[in-house]
PDB file of C-alpha atoms in Angstrom:
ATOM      1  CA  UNK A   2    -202.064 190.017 167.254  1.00 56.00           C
ATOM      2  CA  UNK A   3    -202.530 186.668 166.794  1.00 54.00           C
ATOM      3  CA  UNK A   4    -202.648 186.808 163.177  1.00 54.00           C
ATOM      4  CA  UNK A   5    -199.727 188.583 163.227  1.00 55.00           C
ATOM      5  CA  UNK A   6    -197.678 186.005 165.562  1.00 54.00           C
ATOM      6  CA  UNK A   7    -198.943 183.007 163.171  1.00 54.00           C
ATOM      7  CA  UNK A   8    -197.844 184.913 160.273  1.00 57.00           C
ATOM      8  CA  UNK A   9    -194.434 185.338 161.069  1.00 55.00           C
ATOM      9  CA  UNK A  10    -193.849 181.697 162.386  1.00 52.00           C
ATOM     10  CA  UNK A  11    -195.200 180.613 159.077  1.00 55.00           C
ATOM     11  CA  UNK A  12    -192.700 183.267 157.531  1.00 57.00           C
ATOM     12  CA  UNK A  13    -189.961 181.927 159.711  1.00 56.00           C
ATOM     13  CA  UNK A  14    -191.037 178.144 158.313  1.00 62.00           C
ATOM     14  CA  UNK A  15    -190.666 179.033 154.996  1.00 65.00           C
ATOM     15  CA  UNK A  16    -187.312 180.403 154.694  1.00 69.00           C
ATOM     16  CA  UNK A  17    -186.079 176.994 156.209  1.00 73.00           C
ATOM     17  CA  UNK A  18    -185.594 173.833 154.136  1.00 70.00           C
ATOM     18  CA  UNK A  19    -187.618 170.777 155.889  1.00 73.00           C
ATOM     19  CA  UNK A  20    -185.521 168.874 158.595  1.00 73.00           C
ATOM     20  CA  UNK A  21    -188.535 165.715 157.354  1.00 73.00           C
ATOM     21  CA  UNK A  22    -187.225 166.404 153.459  1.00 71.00           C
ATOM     22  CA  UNK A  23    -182.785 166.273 154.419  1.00 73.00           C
ATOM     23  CA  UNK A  24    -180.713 163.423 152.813  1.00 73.00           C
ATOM     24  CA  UNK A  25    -177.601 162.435 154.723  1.00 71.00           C
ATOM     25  CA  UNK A  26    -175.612 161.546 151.562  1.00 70.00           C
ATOM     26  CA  UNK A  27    -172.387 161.648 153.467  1.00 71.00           C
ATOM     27  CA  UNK A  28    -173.231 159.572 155.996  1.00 76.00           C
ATOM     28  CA  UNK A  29    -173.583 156.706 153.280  1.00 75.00           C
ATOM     29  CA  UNK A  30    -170.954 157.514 151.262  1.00 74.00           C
ATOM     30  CA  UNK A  31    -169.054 157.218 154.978  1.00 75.00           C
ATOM     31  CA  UNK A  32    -170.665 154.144 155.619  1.00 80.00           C
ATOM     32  CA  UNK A  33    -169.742 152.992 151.832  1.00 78.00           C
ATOM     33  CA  UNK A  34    -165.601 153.912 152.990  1.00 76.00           C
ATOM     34  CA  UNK A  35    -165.870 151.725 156.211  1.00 78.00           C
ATOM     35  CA  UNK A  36    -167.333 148.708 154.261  1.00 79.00           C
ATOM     36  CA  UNK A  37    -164.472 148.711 152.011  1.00 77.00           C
ATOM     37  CA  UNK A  38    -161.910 149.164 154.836  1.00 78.00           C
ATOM     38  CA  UNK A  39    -163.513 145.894 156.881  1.00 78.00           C
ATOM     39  CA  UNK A  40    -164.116 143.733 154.028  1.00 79.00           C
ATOM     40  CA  UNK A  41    -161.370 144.238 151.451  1.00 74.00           C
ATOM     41  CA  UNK A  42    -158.801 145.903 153.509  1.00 74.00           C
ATOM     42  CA  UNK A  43    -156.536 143.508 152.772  1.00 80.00           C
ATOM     43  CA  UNK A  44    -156.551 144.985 148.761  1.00 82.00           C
ATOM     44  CA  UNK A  45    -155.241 147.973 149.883  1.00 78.00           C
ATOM     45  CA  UNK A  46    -152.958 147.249 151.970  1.00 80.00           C
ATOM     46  CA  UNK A  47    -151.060 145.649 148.775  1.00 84.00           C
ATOM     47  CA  UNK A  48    -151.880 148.919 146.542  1.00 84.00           C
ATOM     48  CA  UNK A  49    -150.219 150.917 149.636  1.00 84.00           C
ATOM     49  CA  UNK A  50    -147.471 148.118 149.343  1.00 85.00           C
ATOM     50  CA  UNK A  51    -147.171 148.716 145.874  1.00 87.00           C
ATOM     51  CA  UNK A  52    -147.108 152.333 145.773  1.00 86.00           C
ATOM     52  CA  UNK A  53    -144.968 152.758 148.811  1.00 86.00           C
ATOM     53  CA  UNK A  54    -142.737 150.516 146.500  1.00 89.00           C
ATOM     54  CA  UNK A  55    -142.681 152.487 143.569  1.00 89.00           C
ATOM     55  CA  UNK A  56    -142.629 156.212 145.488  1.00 87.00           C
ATOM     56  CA  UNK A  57    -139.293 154.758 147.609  1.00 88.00           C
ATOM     57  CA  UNK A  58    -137.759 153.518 144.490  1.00 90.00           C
ATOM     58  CA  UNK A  59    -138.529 156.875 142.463  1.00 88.00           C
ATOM     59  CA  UNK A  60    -137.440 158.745 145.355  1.00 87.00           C
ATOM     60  CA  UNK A  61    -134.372 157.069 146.175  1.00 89.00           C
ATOM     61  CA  UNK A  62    -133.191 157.135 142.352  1.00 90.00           C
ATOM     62  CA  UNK A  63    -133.804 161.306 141.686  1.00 88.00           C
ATOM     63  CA  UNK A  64    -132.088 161.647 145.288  1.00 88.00           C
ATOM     64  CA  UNK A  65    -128.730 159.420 144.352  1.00 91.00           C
ATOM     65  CA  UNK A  66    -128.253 161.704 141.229  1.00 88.00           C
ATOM     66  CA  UNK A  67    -125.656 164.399 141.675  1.00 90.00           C
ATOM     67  CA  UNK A  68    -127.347 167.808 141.731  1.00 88.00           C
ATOM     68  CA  UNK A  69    -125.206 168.752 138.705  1.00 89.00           C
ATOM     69  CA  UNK A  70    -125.960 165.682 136.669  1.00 90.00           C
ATOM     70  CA  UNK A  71    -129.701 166.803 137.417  1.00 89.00           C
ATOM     71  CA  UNK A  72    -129.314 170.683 135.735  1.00 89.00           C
ATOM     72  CA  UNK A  73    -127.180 168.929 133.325  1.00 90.00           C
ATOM     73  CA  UNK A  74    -130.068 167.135 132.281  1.00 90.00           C
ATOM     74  CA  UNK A  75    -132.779 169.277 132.708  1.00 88.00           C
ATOM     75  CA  UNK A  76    -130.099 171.984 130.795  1.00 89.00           C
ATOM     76  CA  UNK A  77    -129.889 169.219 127.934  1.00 90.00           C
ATOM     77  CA  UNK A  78    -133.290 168.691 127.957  1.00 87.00           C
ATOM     78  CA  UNK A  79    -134.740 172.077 127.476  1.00 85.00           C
ATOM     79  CA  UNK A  80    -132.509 173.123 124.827  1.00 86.00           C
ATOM     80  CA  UNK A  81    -133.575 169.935 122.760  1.00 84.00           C
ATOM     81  CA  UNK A  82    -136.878 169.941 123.690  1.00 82.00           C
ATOM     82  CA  UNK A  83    -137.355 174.123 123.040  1.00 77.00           C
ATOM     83  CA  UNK A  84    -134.744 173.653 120.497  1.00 78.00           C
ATOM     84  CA  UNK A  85    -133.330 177.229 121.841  1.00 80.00           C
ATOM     85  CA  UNK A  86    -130.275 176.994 123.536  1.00 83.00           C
ATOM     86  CA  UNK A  87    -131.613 180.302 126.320  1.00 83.00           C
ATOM     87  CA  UNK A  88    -134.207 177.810 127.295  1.00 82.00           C
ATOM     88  CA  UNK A  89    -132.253 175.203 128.709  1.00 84.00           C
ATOM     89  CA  UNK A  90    -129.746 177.806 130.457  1.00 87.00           C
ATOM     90  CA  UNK A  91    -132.605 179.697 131.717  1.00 88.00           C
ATOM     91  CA  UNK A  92    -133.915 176.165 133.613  1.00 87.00           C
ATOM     92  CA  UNK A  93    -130.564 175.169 134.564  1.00 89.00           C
ATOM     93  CA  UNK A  94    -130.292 178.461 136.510  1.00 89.00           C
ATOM     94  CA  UNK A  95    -133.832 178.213 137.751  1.00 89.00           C
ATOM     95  CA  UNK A  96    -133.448 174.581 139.083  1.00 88.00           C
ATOM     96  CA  UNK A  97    -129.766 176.001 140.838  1.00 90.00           C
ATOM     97  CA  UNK A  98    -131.458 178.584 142.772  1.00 87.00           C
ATOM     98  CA  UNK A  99    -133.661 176.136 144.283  1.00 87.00           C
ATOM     99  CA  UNK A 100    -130.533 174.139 145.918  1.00 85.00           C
ATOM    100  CA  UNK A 101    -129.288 177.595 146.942  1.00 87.00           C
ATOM    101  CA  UNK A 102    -132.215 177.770 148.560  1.00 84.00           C
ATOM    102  CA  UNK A 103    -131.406 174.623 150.891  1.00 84.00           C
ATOM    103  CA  UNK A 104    -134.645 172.566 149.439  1.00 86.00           C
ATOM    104  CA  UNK A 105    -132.910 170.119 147.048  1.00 88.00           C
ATOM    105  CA  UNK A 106    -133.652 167.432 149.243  1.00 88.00           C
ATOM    106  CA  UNK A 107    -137.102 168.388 149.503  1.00 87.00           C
ATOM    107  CA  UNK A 108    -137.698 169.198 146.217  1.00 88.00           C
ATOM    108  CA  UNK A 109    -136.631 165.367 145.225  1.00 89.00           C
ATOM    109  CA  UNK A 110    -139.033 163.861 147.583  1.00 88.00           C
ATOM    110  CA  UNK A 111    -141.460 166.200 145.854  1.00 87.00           C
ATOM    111  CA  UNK A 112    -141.044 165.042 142.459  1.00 88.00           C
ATOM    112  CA  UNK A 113    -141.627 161.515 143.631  1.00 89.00           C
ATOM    113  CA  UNK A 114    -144.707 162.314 144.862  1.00 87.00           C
ATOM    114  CA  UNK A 115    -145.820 164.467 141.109  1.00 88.00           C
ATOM    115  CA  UNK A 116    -143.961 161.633 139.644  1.00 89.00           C
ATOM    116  CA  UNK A 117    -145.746 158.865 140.586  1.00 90.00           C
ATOM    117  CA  UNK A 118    -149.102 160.338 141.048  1.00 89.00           C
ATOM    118  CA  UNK A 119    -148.869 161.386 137.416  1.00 90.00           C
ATOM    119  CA  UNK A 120    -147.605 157.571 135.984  1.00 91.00           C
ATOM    120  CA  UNK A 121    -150.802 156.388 138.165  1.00 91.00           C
ATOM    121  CA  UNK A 122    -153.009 158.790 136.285  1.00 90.00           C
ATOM    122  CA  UNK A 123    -151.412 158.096 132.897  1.00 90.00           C
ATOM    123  CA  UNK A 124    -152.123 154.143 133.394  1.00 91.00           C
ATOM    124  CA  UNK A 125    -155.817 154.631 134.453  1.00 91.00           C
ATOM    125  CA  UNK A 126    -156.535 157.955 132.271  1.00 90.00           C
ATOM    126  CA  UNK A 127    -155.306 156.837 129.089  1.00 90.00           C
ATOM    127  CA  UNK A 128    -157.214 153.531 128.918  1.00 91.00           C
ATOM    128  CA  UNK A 129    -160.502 154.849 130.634  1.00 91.00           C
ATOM    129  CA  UNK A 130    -160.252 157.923 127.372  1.00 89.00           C
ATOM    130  CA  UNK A 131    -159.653 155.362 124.837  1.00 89.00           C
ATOM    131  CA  UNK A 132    -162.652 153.193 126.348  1.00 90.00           C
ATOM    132  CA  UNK A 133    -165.080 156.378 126.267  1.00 89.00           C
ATOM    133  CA  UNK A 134    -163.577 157.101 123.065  1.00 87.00           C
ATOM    134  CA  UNK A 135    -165.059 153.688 121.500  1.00 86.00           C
ATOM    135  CA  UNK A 136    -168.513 153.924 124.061  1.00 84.00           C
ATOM    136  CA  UNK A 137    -170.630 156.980 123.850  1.00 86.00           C
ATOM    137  CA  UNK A 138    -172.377 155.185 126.658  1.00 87.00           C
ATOM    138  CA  UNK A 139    -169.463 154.883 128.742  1.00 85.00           C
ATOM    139  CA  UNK A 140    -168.803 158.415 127.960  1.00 85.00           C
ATOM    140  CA  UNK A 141    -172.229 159.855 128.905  1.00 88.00           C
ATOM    141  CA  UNK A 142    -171.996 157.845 132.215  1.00 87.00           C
ATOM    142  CA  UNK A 143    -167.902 159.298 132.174  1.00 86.00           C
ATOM    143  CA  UNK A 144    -168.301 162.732 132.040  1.00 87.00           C
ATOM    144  CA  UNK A 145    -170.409 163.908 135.104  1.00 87.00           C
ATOM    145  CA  UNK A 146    -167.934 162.120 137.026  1.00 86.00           C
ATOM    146  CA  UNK A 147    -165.378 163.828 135.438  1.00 86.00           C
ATOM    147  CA  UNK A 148    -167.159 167.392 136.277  1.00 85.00           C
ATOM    148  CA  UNK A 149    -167.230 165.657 139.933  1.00 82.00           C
ATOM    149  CA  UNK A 150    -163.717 165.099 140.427  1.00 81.00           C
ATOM    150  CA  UNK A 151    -162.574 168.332 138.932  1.00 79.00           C
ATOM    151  CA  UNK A 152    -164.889 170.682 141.055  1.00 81.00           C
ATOM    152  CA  UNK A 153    -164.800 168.905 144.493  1.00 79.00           C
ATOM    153  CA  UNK A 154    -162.529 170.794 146.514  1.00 76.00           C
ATOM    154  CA  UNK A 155    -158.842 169.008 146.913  1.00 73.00           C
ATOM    155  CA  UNK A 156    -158.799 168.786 150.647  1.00 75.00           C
ATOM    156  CA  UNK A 157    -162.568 166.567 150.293  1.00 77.00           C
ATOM    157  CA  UNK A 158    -159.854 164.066 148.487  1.00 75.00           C
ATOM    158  CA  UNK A 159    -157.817 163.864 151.926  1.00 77.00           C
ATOM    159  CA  UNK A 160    -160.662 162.025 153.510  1.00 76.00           C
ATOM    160  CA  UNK A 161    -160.978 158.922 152.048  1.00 75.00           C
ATOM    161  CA  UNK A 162    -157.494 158.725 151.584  1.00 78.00           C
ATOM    162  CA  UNK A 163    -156.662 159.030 155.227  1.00 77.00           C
ATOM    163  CA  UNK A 164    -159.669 156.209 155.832  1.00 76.00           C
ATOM    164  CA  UNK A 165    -158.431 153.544 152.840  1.00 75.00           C
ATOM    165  CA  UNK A 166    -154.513 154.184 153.431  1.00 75.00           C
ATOM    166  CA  UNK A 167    -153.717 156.015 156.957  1.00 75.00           C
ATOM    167  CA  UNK A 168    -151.203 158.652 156.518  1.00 76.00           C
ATOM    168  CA  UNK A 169    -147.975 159.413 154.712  1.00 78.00           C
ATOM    169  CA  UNK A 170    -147.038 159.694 151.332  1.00 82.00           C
ATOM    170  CA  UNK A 171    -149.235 157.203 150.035  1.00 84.00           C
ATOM    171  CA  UNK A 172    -152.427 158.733 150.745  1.00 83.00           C
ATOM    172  CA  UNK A 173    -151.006 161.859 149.580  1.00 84.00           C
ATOM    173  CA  UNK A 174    -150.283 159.982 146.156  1.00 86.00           C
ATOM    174  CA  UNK A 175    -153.864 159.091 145.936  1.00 84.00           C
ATOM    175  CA  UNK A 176    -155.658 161.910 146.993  1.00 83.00           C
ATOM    176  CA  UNK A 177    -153.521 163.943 144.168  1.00 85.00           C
ATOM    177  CA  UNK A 178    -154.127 161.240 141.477  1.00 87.00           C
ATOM    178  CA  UNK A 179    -157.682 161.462 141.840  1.00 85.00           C
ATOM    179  CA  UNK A 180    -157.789 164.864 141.572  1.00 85.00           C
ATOM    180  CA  UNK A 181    -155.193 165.252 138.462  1.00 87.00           C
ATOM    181  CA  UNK A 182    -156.273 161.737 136.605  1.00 88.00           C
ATOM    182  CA  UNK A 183    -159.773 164.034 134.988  1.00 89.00           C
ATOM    183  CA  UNK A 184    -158.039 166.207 132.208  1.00 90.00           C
ATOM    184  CA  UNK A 185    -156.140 163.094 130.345  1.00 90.00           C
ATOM    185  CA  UNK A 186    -159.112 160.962 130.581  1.00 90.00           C
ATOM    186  CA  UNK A 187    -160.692 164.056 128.793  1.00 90.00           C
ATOM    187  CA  UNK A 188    -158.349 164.904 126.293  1.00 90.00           C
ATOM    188  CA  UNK A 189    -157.730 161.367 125.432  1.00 90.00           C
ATOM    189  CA  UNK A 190    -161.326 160.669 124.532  1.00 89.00           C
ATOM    190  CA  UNK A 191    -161.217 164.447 122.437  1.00 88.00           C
ATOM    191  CA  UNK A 192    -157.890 163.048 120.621  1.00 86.00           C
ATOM    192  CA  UNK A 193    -159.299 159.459 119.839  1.00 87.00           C
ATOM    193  CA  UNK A 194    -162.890 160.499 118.747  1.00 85.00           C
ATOM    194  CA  UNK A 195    -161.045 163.446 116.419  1.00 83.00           C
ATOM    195  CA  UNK A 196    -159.070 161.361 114.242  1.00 81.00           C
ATOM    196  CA  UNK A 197    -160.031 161.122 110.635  1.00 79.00           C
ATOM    197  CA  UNK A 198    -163.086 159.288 109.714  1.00 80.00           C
ATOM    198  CA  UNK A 199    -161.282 158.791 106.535  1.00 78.00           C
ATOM    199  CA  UNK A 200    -157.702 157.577 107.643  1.00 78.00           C
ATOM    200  CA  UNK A 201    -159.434 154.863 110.119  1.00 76.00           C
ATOM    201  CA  UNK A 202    -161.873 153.667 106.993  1.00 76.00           C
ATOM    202  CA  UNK A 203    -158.732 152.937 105.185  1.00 78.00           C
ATOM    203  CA  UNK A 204    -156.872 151.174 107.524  1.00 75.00           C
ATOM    204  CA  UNK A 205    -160.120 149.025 107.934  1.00 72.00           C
ATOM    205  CA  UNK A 206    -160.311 148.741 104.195  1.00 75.00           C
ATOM    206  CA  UNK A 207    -156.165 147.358 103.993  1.00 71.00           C
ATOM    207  CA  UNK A 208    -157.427 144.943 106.557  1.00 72.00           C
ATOM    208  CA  UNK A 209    -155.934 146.154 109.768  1.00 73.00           C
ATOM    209  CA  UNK A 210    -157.969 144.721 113.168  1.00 76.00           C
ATOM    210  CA  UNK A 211    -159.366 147.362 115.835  1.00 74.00           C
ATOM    211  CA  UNK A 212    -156.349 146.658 117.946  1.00 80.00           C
ATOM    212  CA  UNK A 213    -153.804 147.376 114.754  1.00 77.00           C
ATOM    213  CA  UNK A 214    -155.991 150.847 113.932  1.00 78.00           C
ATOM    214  CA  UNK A 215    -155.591 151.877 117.457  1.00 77.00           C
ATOM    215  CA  UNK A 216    -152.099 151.470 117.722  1.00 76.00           C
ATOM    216  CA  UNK A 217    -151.164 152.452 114.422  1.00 78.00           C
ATOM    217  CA  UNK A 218    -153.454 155.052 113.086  1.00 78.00           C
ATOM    218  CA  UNK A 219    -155.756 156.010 116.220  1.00 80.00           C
ATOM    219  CA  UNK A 220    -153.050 156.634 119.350  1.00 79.00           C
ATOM    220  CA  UNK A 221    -150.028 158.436 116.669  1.00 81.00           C
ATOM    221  CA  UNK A 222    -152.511 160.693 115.564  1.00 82.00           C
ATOM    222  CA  UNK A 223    -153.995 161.673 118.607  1.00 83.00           C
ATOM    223  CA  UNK A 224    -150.771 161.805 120.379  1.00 84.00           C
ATOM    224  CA  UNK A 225    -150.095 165.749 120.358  1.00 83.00           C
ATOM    225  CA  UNK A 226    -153.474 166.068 121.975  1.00 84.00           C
ATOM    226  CA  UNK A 227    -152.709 163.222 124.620  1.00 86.00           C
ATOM    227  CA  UNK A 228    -149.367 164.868 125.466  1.00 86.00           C
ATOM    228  CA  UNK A 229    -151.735 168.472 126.145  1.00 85.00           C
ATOM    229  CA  UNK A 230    -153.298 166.003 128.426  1.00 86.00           C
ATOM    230  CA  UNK A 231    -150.245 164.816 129.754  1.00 87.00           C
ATOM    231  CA  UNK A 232    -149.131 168.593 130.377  1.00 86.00           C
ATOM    232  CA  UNK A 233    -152.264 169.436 132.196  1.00 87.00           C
ATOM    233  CA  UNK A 234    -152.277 166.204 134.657  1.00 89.00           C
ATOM    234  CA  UNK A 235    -148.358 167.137 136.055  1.00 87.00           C
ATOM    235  CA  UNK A 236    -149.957 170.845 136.564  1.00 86.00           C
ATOM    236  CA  UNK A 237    -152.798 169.985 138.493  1.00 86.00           C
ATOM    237  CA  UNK A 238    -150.569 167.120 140.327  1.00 86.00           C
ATOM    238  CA  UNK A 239    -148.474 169.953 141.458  1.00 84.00           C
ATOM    239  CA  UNK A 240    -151.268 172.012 142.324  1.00 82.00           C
ATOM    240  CA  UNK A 241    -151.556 169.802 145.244  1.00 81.00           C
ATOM    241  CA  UNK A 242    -148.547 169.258 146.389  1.00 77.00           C
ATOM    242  CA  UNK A 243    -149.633 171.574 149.274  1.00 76.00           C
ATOM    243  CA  UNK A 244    -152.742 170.120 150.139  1.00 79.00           C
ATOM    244  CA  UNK A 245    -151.232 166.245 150.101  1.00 80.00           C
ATOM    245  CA  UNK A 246    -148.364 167.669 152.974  1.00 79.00           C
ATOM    246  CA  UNK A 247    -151.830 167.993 155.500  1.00 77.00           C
ATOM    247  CA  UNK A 248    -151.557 164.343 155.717  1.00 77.00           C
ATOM    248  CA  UNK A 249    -147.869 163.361 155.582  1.00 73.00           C
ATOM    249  CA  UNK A 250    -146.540 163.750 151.866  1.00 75.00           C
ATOM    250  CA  UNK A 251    -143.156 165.479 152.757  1.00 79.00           C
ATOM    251  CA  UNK A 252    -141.138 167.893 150.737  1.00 80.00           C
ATOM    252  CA  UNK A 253    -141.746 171.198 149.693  1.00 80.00           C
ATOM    253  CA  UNK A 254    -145.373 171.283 150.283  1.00 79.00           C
ATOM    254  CA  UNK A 255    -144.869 170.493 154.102  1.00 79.00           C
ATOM    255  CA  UNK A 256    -142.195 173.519 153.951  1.00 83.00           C
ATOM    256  CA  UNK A 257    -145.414 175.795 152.873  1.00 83.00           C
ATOM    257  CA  UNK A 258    -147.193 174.677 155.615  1.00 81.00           C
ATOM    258  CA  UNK A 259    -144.688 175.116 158.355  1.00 83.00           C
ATOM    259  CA  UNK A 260    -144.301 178.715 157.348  1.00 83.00           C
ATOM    260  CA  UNK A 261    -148.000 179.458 157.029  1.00 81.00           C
ATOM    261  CA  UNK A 262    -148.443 177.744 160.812  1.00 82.00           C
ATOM    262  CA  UNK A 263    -145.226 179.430 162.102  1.00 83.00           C
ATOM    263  CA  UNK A 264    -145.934 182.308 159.880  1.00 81.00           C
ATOM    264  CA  UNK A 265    -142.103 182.377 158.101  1.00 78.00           C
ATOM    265  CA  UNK A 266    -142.756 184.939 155.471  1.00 84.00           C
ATOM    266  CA  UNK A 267    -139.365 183.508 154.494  1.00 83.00           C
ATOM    267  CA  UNK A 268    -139.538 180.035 154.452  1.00 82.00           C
ATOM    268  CA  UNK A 269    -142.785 180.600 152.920  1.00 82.00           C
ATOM    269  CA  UNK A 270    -140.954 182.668 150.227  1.00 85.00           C
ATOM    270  CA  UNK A 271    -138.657 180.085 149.166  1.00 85.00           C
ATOM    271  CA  UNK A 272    -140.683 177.335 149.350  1.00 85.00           C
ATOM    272  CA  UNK A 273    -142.817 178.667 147.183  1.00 85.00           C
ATOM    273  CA  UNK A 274    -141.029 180.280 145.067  1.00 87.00           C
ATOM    274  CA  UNK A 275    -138.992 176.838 144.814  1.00 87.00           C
ATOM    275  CA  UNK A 276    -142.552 174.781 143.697  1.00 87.00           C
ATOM    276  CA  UNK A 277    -143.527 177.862 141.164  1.00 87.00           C
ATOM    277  CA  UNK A 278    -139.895 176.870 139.301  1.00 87.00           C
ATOM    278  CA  UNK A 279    -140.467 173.209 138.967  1.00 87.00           C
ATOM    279  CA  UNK A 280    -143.721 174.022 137.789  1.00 87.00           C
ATOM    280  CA  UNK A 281    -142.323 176.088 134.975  1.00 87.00           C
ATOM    281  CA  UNK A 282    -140.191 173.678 133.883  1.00 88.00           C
ATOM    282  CA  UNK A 283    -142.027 170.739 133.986  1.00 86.00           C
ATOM    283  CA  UNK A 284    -145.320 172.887 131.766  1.00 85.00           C
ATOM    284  CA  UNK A 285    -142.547 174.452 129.328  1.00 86.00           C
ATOM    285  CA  UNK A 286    -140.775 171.045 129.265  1.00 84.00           C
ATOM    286  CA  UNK A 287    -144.142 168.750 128.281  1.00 82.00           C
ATOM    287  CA  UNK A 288    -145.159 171.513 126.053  1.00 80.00           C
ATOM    288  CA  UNK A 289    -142.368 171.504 123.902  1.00 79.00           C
ATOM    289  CA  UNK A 290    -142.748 167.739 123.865  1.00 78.00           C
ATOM    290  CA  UNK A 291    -146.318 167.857 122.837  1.00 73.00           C
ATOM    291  CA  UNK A 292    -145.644 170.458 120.062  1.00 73.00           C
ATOM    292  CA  UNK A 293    -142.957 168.086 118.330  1.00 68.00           C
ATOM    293  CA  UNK A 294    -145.601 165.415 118.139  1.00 63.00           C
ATOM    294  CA  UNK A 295    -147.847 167.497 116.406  1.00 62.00           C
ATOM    295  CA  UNK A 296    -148.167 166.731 112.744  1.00 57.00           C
ATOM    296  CA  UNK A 297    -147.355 169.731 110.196  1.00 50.00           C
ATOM    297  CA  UNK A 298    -150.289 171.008 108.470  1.00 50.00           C
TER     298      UNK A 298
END
């Protein structure tokens, strides 16, 4: 009996990882957040000065333009872009049915939130790529960060964004930077390190510095790829346009959330349906933009 009692303790034991052997990880990386907050608080406080800056600006600008001059131009655009003339009626009808839908508004402040999140990306992805593109150290240190930031789950982003910059829009701006900022850091580095071996060799050989290859052979080369990249970081900054309303980001991602706490099946509906649209466009739209760049084979 005894035997028997001892045995299934030391069962019970085994099928349970060690209390002695646990690693609070997340209680440094916590204590990590409040150390920046106390001792260099005052840094971003001017980066949520800055941002606010740039987000009110944007905002204010796509909400003072007439909501025809807006499917004018995204009617002008698409047919230009596509180079089909259905395409641009087809989003000029789409982008009406979202003001029939009562969101215009809201749909404005969301774009300033993709908007800027996405610029923010572009000006630390594209440089951080081009640096790993140059560093296969940089990029071996890079890239399991990388896999970090594009498997954490999006609402782990809303926590240190609430702790460095309160809430609002600005911490929604962050949080969905982080999160979109991976694939043109990644696509980037693919465009750079793809470029002819040949065609850089010969604009060493004609004399041209590493800055004049970069800007003149490297970047138009790997632009198509860049754009791809581009593309991808506008889709996932949408992506979390719901997520980033949790914490204060307004527009059409705090409409989603009303109707899922009120349970509006059709607020829900339009809401939705309203942030599927600009989604279309914007991927069809930066598409067709990164297929002109490409060079004819």
């Amino acid at each position: 009996m005894l035997v028997a009692i001892c045995s299934i303790a030391t069962r019970k034991n085994m099928n349970q990882f060690p209390e002695t052997l646990r690693i609070e990880l997340g209680k440094y990386v916590e204590m990590f957040v409040k150390y920046l907050t106390a001792n260099y608080g005052e840094i971003f406080d001017a980066m949520k000065s800055g941002i606010l800056w740039f987000l009110v600006t944007v905002e204010s600008f796509l909400q003072w333009i007439p909501w025809w001059v807006a499917i004018a131009v995204v009617f002008l655009v698409g047919w230009r872009v596509k180079k089909q003339l259905s395409s641009g009626i087809t989003y000029g009808i789409m982008l009406f049915f979202i003001g029939t839908f009562g969101l215009w508004a809201l749909m404005m402040s969301t774009l300033a939130v993709v908007l800027t999140s996405v610029v923010i990306s572009l000006l630390i992805g594209i440089p951080i790529g081009i640096v790993m593109a140059y560093s296969r150290k940089i990029e071996t240190f890079m890239k399991p960060v990388l896999d970090a930031m594009q498997t954490m789950p999006s609402f782990v982003y809303l926590i240190p964004a609430i702790m460095l910059f309160g809430l609002g829009k600005v911490p929604g701006v962050f949080a969905t930077t982080i999160y979109a900022v991976p694939p043109v850091i990644r696509l980037t580095n693919l465009a750079i390190r793809n470029v002819s071996k040949e065609m850089v060799e010969a604009a060493h050989s004609f004399g041209s510095s590493p800055w004049q290859t970069l800007l003149k052979v490297e970047l138009p080369q790997a632009l198509p790829t860049i754009m791809t990249g581009v593309n991808q970081t506008t889709m996932m900054a949408m992506s979390m346009v719901v997520v980033a309303s949790m914490i204060g980001a307004k527009g059409l991602g705090a409409e989603v959330l009303i109707a899922i706490n009120r349970i509006d099946i059709a607020k829900g509906t339009e809401a939705g349906l309203a942030i599927v649209v600009i989604a279309i466009i914007i991927d069809r739209i930066t598409q067709g933009i990164a297929e002109r760049f490409k060079i004819p084979e």
